Amino acid sequence: MKKVGLLCGREYSFPPAFIVRVNELGKKDGVAAEFVKLGGTRMGEPARYSVIVDRISHEIEYYRGYLKHAVLQGTYVINNPFWWTADDKFFNYSVAAKMGIAIPKTILLPQKSYPSDVDITSESLHNLEYPVDWDGLLDYVGRPAILKPFLGGGWKHVYKVNNKEELLAAYDKTAPYCMTLQEFIDFDQYVRCFTFGKTDIVPVHYDPKERKYLVDHQYLTPELGARVVKDAQTINQALGYEMNTIEFAVMNGTPYAIDFLNPAPDFERDRITEFYFEHVVEKMARLVIDRALNGKASNPWPRWEEMLGIGVAAGFTGAPKSVSAGKRPAAAPGAGSAKGA
């Protein structure tokens, strides 16, 4: 029997539905699902699960530490806890831009201040320029602009600013978070893509003002839909995410990827609609059953290093050495390649 474990937090509809569906679909292949239970992890402890789906370790450090240990023992974790620990939105944007995906102009900002339990003094910050050229930064991204964290989600600490005065007023509220300043995309369409296993992409009409999913299968033209899917596939292959949502703001026919670090996306029935809830439960169940039966160690690792031709992928940013040793770096792919899905 191969076991699939679910690690989750304040969710109510997805966890039980997912576990029931995996047990129904996986029975014939000897795959069963349950909630992960932890009470102290011993070094060298054998893997309890073939696959773990992680939806909460970004909030619980013990869970993140356990998942890294589980990978070491042979568990296939969705999503890769090593990469998720290291990733941030500014790096996301930079990687995607290098791969030819439309990204709003973005600036990483110094923090307004620092946590009170960290001993930061003026001497600690001698590498920072002062004063900051706020006018120059706004000239680069344009006005209005969006101020938002380089980590985080749920639309928290996101501000639309029209000038330097509004930017500084918003920035003063952001301590101790590290923020980005980003070009405002005055979109005429907005798409949120559910992604499963990197290349299985489900674009959805989304209203960001109401934070509402809309069931509208004719929302995108075939051409625009194909580009959105292609760009989403490229992003997931580069970053290794197999459970994600990727958001595109479409302006003048161009889909700008504006948010794609969502490795524990919202799957609650009352927020994603009954239609997409059923879709998500079915696809996630089939994904983990496949990974329990066929998962390879190289699958959850990011591939941006080899996709950009920086060097032979080996180690943290790419496939494990056992997979990539001695191989020439891959050329930057045509976005949407299904290789390695």
Short mmCIF file of N, CA and C in Angstrom, two decimals, residues 102 183-190 221 224 227 248-256:
data_model
loop_
_atom_site.label_atom_id
_atom_site.label_comp_id
_atom_site.label_asym_id
_atom_site.label_seq_id
_atom_site.Cartn_x
_atom_site.Cartn_y
_atom_site.Cartn_z
N ALA A 102 5.69 38.17 -20.47
CA ALA A 102 5.40 39.58 -20.18
C ALA A 102 5.25 39.77 -18.68
N GLU A 183 4.79 48.19 -11.84
CA GLU A 183 3.98 48.86 -12.84
C GLU A 183 2.52 48.41 -12.72
N PHE A 184 1.61 49.36 -12.77
CA PHE A 184 0.19 49.04 -12.74
C PHE A 184 -0.29 48.67 -14.14
N ILE A 185 -0.88 47.49 -14.26
CA ILE A 185 -1.42 47.02 -15.53
C ILE A 185 -2.92 47.31 -15.53
N ASP A 186 -3.32 48.24 -16.38
CA ASP A 186 -4.74 48.63 -16.48
C ASP A 186 -5.45 47.59 -17.35
N PHE A 187 -5.75 46.47 -16.75
CA PHE A 187 -6.21 45.29 -17.50
C PHE A 187 -7.66 45.42 -17.97
N ASP A 188 -7.94 44.74 -19.07
CA ASP A 188 -9.33 44.60 -19.52
C ASP A 188 -9.85 43.18 -19.34
N GLN A 189 -8.94 42.24 -19.05
CA GLN A 189 -9.32 40.88 -18.68
C GLN A 189 -8.36 40.40 -17.60
N TYR A 190 -8.84 39.50 -16.75
CA TYR A 190 -8.00 38.98 -15.67
C TYR A 190 -8.24 37.48 -15.58
N THR A 221 -10.11 34.24 -26.12
CA THR A 221 -10.02 33.77 -27.50
C THR A 221 -9.10 32.56 -27.54
N LEU A 224 -5.43 33.80 -27.31
CA LEU A 224 -5.03 34.29 -26.00
C LEU A 224 -4.98 33.15 -24.99
N ARG A 227 -1.77 31.23 -25.39
CA ARG A 227 -0.59 31.90 -24.85
C ARG A 227 -0.57 31.84 -23.33
N PHE A 248 -2.82 36.29 -14.53
CA PHE A 248 -2.46 37.14 -15.66
C PHE A 248 -3.43 38.30 -15.75
N ALA A 249 -2.89 39.50 -15.85
CA ALA A 249 -3.68 40.69 -16.16
C ALA A 249 -3.48 41.00 -17.64
N VAL A 250 -4.56 40.98 -18.40
CA VAL A 250 -4.47 41.13 -19.85
C VAL A 250 -4.74 42.57 -20.23
N MET A 251 -3.77 43.19 -20.90
CA MET A 251 -3.90 44.57 -21.36
C MET A 251 -3.54 44.62 -22.85
N ASN A 252 -4.46 45.13 -23.65
CA ASN A 252 -4.25 45.25 -25.10
C ASN A 252 -3.82 43.92 -25.72
N GLY A 253 -4.42 42.84 -25.24
CA GLY A 253 -4.16 41.53 -25.81
C GLY A 253 -2.94 40.82 -25.27
N THR A 254 -2.17 41.47 -24.39
CA THR A 254 -0.96 40.87 -23.83
C THR A 254 -1.22 40.40 -22.40
N PRO A 255 -1.00 39.11 -22.11
CA PRO A 255 -1.17 38.62 -20.73
C PRO A 255 0.09 38.86 -19.91
N TYR A 256 0.00 39.74 -18.91
CA TYR A 256 1.11 40.02 -18.01
C TYR A 256 0.99 39.10 -16.79
#
